[in-house]
PDB file of C-alpha atoms and ligand atoms in Angstrom:
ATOM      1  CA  UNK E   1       0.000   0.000   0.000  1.00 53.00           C
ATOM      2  CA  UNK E   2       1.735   3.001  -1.737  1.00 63.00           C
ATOM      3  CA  UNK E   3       0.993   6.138   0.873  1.00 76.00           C
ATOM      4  CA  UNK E   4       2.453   9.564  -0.394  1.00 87.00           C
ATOM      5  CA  UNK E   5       4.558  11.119   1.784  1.00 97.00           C
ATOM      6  CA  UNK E   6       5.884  14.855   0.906  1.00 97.00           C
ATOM      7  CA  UNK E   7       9.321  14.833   1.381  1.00 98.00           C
ATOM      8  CA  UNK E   8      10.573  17.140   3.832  1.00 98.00           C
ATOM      9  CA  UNK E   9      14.087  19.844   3.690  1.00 98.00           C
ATOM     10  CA  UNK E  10      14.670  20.437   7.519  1.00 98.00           C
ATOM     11  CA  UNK E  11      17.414  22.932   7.896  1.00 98.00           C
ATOM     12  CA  UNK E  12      18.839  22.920  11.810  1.00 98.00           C
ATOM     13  CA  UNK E  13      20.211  26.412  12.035  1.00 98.00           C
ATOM     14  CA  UNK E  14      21.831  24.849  15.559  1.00 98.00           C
ATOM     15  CA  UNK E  15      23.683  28.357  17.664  1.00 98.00           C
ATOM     16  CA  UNK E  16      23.725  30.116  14.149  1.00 98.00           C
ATOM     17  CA  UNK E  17      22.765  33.529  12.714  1.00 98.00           C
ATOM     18  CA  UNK E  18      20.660  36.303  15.195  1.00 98.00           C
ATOM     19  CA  UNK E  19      16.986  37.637  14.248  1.00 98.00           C
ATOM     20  CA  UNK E  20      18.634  40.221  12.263  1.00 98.00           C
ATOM     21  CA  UNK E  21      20.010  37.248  10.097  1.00 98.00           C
ATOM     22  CA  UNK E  22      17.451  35.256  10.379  1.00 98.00           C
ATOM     23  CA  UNK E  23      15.253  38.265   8.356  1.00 98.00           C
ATOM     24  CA  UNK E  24      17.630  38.762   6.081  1.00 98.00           C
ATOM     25  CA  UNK E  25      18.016  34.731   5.601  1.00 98.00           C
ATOM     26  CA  UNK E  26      14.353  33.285   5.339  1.00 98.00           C
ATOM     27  CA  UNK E  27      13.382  36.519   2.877  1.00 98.00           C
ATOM     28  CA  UNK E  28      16.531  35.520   0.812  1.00 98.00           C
ATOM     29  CA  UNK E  29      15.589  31.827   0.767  1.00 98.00           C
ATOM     30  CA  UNK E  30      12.279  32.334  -0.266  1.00 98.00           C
ATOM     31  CA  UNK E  31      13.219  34.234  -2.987  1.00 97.00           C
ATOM     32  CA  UNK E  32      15.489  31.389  -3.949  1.00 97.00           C
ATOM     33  CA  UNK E  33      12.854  29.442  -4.223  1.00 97.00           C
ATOM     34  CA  UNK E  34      10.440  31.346  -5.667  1.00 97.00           C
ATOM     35  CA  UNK E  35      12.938  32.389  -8.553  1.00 96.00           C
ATOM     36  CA  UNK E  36      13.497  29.026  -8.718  1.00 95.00           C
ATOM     37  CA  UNK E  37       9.400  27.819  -9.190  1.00 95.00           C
ATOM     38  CA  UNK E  38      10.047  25.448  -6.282  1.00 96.00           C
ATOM     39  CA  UNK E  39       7.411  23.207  -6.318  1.00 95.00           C
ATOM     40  CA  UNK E  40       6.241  22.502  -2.435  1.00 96.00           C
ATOM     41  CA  UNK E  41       4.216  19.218  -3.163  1.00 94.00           C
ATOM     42  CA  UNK E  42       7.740  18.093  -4.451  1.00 94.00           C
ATOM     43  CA  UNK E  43       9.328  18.898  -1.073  1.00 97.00           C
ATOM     44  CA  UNK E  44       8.026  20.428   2.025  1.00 98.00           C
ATOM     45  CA  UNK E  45      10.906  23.158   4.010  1.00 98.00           C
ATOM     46  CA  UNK E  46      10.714  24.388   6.674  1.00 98.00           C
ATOM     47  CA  UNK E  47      14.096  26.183   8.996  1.00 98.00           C
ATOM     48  CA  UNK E  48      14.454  25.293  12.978  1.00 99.00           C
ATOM     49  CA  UNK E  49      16.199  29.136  14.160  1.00 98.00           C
ATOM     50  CA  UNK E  50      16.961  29.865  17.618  1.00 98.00           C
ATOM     51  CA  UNK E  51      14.721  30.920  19.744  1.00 98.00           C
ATOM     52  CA  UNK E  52      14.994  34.410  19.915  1.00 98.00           C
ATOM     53  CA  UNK E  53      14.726  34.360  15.934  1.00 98.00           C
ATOM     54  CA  UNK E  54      11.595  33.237  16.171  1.00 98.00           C
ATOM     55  CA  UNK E  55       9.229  36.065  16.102  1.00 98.00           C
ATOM     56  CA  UNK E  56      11.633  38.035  13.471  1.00 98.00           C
ATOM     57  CA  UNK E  57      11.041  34.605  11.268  1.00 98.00           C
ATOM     58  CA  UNK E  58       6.854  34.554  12.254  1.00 98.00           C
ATOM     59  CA  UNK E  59       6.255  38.093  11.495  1.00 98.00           C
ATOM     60  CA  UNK E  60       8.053  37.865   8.088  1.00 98.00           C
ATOM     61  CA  UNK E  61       6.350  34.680   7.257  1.00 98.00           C
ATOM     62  CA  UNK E  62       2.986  36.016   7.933  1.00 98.00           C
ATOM     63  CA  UNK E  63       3.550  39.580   6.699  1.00 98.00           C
ATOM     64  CA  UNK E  64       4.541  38.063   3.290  1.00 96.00           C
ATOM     65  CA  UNK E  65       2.710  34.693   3.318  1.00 97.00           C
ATOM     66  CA  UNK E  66       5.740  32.644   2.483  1.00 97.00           C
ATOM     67  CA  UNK E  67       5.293  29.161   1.889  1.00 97.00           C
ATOM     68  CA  UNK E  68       7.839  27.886   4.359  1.00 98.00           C
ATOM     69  CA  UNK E  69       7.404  26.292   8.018  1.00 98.00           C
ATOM     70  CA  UNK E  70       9.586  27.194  11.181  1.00 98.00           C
ATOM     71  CA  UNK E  71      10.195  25.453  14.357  1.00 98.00           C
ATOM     72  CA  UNK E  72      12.327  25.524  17.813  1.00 99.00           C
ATOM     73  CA  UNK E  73      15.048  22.906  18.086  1.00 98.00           C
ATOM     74  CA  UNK E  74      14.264  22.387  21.526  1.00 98.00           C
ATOM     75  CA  UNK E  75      11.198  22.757  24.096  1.00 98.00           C
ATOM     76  CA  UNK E  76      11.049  22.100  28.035  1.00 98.00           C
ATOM     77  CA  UNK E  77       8.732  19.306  29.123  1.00 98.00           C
ATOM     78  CA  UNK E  78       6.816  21.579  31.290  1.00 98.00           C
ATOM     79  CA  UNK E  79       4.524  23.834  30.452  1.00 98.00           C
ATOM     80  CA  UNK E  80       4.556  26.680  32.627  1.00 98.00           C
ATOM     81  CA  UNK E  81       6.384  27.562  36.398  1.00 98.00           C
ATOM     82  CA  UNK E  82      10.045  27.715  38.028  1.00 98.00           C
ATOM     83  CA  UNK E  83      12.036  26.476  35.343  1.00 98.00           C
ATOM     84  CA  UNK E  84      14.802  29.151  34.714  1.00 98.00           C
ATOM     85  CA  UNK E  85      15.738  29.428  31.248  1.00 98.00           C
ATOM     86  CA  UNK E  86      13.047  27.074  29.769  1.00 98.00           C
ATOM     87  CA  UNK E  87      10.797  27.587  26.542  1.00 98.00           C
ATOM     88  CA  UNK E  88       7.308  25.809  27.092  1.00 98.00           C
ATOM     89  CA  UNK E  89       5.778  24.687  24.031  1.00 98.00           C
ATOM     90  CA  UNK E  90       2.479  27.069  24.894  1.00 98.00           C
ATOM     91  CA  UNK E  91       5.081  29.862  23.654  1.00 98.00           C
ATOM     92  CA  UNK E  92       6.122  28.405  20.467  1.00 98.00           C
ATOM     93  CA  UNK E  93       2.315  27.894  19.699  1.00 98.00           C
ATOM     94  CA  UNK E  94       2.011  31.081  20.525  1.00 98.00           C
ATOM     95  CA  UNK E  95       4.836  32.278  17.719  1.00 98.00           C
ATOM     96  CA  UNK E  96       2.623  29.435  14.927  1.00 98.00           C
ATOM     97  CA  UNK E  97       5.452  27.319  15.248  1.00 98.00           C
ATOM     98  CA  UNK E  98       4.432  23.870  13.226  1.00 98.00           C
ATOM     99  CA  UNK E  99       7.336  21.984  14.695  1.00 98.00           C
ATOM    100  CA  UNK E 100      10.021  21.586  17.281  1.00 99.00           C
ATOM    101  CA  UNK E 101      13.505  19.062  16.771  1.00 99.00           C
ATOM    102  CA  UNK E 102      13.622  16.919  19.964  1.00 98.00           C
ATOM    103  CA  UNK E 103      16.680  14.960  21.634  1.00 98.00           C
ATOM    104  CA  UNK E 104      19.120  16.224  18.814  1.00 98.00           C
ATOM    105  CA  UNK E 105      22.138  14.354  19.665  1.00 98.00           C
ATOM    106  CA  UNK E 106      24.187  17.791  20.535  1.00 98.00           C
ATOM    107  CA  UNK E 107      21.210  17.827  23.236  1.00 98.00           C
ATOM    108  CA  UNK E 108      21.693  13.975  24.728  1.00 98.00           C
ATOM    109  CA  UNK E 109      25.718  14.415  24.505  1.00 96.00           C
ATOM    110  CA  UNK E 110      25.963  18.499  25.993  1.00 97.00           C
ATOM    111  CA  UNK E 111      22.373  18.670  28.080  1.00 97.00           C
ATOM    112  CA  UNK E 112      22.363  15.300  29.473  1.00 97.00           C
ATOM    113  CA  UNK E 113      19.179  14.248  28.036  1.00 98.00           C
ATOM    114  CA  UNK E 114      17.842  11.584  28.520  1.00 98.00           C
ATOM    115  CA  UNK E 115      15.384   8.894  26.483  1.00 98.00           C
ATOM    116  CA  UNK E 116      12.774   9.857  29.325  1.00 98.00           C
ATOM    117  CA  UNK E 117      13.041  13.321  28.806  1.00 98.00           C
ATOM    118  CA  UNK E 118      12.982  13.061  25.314  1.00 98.00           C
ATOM    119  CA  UNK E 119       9.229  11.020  25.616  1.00 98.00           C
ATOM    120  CA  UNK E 120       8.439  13.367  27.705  1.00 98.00           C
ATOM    121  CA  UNK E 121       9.364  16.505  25.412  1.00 98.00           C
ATOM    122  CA  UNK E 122       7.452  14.666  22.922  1.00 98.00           C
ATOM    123  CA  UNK E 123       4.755  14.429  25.124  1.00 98.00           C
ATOM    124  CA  UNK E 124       4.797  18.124  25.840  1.00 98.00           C
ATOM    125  CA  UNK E 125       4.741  18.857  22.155  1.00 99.00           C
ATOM    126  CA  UNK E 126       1.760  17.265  21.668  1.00 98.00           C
ATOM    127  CA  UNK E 127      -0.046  18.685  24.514  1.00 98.00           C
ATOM    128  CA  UNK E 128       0.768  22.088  22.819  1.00 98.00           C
ATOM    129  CA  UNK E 129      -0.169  20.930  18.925  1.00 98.00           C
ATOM    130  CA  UNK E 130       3.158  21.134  17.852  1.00 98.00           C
ATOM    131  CA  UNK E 131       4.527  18.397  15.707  1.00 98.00           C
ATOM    132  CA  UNK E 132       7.929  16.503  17.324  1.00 98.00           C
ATOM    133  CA  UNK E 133      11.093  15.953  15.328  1.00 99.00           C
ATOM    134  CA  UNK E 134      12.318  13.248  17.076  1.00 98.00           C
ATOM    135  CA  UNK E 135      15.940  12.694  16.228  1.00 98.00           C
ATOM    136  CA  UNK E 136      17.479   9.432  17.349  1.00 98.00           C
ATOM    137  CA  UNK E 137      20.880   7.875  15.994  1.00 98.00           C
ATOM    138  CA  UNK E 138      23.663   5.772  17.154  1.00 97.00           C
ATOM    139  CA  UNK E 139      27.955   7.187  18.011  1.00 96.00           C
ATOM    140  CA  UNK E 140      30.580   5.419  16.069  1.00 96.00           C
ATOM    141  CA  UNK E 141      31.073   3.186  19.342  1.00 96.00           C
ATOM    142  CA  UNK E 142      28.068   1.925  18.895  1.00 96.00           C
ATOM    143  CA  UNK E 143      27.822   1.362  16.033  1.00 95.00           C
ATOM    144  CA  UNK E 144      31.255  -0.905  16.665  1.00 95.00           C
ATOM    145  CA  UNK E 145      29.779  -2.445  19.126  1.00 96.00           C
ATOM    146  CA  UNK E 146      25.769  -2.868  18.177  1.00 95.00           C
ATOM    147  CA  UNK E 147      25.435  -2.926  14.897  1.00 91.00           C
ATOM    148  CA  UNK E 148      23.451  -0.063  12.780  1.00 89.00           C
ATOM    149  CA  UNK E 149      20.005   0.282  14.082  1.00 96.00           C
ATOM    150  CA  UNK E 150      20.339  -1.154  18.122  1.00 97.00           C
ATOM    151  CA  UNK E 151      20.767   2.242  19.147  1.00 97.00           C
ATOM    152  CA  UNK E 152      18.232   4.421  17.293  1.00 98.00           C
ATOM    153  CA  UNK E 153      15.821   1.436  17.339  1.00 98.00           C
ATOM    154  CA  UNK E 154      16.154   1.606  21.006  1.00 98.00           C
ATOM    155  CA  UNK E 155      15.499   5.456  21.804  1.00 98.00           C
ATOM    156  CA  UNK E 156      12.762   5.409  19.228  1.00 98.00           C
ATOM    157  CA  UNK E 157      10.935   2.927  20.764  1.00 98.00           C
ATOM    158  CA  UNK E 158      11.630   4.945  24.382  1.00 98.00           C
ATOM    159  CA  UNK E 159      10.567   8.386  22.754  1.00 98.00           C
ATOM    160  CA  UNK E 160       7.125   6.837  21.457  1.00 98.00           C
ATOM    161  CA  UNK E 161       6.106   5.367  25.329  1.00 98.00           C
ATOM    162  CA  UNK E 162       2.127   7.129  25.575  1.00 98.00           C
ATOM    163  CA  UNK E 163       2.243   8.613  22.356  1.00 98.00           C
ATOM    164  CA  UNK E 164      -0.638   9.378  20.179  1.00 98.00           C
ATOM    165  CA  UNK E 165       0.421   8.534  16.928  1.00 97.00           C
ATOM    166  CA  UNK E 166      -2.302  10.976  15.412  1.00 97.00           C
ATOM    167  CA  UNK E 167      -0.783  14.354  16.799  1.00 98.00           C
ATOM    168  CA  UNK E 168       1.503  13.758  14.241  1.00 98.00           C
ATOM    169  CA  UNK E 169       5.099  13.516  14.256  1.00 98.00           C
ATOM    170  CA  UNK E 170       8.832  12.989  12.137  1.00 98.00           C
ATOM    171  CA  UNK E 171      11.660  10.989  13.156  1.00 98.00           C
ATOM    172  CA  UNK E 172      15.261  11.905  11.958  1.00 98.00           C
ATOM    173  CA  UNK E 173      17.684   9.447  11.926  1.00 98.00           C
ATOM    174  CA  UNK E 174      21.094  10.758  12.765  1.00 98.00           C
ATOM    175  CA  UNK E 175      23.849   8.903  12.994  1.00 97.00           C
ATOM    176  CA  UNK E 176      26.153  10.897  15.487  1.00 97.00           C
ATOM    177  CA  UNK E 177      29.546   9.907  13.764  1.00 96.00           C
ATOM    178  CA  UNK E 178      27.552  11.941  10.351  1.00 97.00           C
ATOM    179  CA  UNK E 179      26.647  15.139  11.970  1.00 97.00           C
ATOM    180  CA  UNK E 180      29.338  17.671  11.087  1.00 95.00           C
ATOM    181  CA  UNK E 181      32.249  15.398   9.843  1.00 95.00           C
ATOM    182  CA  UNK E 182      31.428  15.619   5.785  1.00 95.00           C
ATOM    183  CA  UNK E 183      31.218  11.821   6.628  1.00 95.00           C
ATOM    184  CA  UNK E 184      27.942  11.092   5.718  1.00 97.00           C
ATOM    185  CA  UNK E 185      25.901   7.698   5.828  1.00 96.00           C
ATOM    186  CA  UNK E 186      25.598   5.819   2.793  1.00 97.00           C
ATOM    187  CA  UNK E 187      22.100   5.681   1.347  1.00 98.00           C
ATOM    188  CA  UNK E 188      21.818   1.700   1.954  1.00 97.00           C
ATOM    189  CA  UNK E 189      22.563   2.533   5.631  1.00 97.00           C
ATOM    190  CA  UNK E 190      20.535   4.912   6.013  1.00 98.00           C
ATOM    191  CA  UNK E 191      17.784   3.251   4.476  1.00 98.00           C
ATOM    192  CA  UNK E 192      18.079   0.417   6.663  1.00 98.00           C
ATOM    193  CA  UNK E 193      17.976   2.235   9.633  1.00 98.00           C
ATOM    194  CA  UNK E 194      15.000   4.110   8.270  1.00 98.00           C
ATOM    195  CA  UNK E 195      13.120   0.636   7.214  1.00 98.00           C
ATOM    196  CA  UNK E 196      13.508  -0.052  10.958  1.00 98.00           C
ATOM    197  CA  UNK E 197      12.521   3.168  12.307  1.00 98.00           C
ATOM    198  CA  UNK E 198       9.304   2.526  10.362  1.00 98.00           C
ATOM    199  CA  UNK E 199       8.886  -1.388  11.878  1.00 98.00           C
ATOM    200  CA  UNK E 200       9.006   0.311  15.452  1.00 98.00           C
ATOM    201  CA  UNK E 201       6.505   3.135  14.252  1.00 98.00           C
ATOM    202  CA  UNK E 202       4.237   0.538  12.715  1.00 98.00           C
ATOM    203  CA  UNK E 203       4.585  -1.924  15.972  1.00 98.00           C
ATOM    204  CA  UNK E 204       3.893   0.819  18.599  1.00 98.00           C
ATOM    205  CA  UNK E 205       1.132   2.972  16.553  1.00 98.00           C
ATOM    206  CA  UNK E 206       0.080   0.897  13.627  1.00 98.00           C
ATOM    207  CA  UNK E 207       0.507   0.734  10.466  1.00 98.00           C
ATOM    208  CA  UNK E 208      -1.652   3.854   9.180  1.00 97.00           C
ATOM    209  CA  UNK E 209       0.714   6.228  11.188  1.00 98.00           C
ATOM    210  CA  UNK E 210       4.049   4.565  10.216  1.00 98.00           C
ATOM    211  CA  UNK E 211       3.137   4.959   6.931  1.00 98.00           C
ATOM    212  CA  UNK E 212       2.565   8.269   6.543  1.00 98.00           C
ATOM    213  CA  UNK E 213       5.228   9.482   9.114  1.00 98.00           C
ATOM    214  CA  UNK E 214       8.474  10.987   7.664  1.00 98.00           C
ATOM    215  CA  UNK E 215      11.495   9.772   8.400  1.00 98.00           C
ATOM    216  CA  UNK E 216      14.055  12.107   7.770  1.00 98.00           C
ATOM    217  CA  UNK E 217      18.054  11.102   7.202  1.00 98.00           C
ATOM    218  CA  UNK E 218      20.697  13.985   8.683  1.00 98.00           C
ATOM    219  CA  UNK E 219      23.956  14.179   8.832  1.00 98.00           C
ATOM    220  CA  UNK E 220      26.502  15.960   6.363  1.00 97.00           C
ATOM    221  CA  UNK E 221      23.565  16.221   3.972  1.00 98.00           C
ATOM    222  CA  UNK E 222      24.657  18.472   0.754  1.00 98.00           C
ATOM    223  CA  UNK E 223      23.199  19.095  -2.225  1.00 97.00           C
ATOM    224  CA  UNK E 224      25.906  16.418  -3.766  1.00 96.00           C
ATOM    225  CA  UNK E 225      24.153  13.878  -2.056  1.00 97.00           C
ATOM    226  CA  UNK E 226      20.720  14.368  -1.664  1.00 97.00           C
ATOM    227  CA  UNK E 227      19.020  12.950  -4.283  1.00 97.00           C
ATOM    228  CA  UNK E 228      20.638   9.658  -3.169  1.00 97.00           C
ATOM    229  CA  UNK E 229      19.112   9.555   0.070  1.00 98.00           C
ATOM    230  CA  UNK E 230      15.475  10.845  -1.216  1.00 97.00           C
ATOM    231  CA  UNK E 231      15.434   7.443  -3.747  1.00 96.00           C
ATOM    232  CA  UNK E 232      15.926   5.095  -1.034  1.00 97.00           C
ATOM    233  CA  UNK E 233      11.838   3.902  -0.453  1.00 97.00           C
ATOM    234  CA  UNK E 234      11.849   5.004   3.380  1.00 98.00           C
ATOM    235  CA  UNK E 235      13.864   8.075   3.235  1.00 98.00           C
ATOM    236  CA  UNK E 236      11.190  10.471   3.500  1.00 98.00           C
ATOM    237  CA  UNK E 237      13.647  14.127   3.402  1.00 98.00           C
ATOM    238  CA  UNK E 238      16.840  15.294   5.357  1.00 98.00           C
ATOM    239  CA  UNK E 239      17.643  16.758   8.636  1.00 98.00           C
ATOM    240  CA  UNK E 240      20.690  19.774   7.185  1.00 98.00           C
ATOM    241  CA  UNK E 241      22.752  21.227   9.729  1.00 98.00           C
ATOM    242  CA  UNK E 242      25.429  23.161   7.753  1.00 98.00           C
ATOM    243  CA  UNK E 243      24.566  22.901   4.548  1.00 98.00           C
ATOM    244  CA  UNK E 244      21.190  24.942   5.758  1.00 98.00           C
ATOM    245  CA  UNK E 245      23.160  27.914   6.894  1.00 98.00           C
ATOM    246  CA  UNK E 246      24.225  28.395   3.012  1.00 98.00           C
ATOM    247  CA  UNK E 247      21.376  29.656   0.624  1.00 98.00           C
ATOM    248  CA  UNK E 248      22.018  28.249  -2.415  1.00 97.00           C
ATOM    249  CA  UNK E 249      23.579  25.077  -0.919  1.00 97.00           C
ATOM    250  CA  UNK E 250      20.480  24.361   0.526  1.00 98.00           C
ATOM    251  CA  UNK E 251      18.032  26.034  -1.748  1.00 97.00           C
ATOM    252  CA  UNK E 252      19.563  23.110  -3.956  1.00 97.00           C
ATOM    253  CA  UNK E 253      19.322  20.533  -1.696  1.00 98.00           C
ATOM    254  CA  UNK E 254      15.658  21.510  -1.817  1.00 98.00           C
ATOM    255  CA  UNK E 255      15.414  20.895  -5.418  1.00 96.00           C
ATOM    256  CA  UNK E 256      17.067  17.663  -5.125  1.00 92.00           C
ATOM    257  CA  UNK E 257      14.497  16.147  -8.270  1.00 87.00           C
ATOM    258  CA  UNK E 258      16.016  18.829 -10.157  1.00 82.00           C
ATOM    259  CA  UNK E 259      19.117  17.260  -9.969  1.00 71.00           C
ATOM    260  CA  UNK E 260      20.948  15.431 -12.895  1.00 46.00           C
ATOM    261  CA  UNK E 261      20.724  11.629 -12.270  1.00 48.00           C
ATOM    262  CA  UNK E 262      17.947  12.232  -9.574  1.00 44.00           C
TER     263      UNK E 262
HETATM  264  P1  LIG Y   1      25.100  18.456   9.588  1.00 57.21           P
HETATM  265  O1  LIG Y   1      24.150  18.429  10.896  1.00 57.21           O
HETATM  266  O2  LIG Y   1      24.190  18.527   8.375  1.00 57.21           O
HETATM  267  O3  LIG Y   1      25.936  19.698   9.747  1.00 57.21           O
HETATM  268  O4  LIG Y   1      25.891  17.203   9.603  1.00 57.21           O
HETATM  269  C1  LIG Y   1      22.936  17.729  10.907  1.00 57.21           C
HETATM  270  C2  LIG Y   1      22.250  17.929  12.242  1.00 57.21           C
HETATM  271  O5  LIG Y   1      22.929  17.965  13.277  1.00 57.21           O
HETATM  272  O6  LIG Y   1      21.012  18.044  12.317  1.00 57.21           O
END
């Protein structure tokens, strides 16, 4: 049973460019695209700033109807009270944020988090109609010492515990030993990790919502390699750190069908 699912460009800004940039950015990438008669059935975008972008990026988006979605990389799992230096998801509703990127491996290795506190970010996304990016993905050691999908199979399966499959959500697969190092997966790995992202989706919410959730591949994604990644059958987009902070790099990536041999 063939379900379409729009691929989806993800672009993690990460601790990059202030609301000044971010303006100047997300108007310059839209033109991109618009000069470029990007086609958004062929692939959904949609940039994750920093939070104190976020407004600059909603008012712009609004103010000129652009066709591209925003998110937070990060939300606390409560939703209001004493927690110093916390974003509750009730704000990034507030700002008509569609998404927000949870347990991002720079989050699990600098922040400490934790598989439970990545359920229950998910959890708090939900509660807050906001649509989880659930990243998951294994280090190099354990990939030595595991195998491919252990590891991401694993957290997956811990970040879905008293989920509602129908409050939507997308999984990226990132393998940790990827991110940043120009090293990226091959499209057979990643695919395979991505096949068994979908078994755990299909296992814990059925098989209607694990076939229409994205599953999204990151790590050193350029627009050399993307249309790779996009043919593999459960590759559903890309997760672009770097390569997102460059507009035509990842206007391109965008356009991967446009690409010769795509
Ligand atoms: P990268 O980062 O594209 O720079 O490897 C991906 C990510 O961390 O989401």
């Amino acid at each position: 049973m063939a379900v379409k699912r729009t691929p989806f460009i993800a672009g993690n800004w990460k601790m990059n460019l202030d609301h000044l940039q971010a303006i100047a950015f997300v108007q310059k990438l839209a033109w991109a695209l618009a000069d470029a008669k990007h086609d958004f059935a062929d692939a959904e975008v949609a940039v994750f700033p920093p939070f104190t972008d976020l407004r600059s990026v909603q008012t712009l988006v609004a103010a000129d109807s652009l066709p591209l979605g925003y998110g937070a990389q990060d939300l606390s799992a409560h939703d209001s009270g004493a927690y110093t230096g916390e974003i509750s998801g009730a704000f990034l509703a507030q700002l008509d944020c569609r998404y927000v990127i949870i347990g991002h491996s720079e989050r699990r290795q600098y922040h400490g988090e934790t598989d439970a506190d990545v359920n229950a970010k998910v959890l708090a996304a939900h509660r807050h109609g906001l649509v989880p990016v659930v990243c998951v993905g294994e280090t190099a050691e354990d990939l030595e010492a595991h195998g491919p999908s252990a590891v991401p199979v694993a957290q997956l399966r811990a970040a879905l515990e008293g989920v509602d499959g129908s409050k939507g959500l997308v999984i990226a697969y990132e393998p940790v030993w990827a991110i940043g190092s120009g090293q990226a997966a091959t499209p057979a790995q990643a695919e395979q990790v991505a096949a068994a992202l979908r078994g755990v989706l299909g296992e814990v919410l059925g098989d209607e919502v694990a076939q229409a959730t994205r599953v999204l591949y990151g790590g050193s994604v350029k627009a050399a390699n993307i249309a790779s990644f996009l043919r593999e059958p459960n590759v559903d987009g890309a997760l672009v750190g770097g390569a997102s902070l460059d507009i035509d790099e990842f206007s391109s990536i965008v356009r991967f069908k446009k690409h010769v041999g795509a």
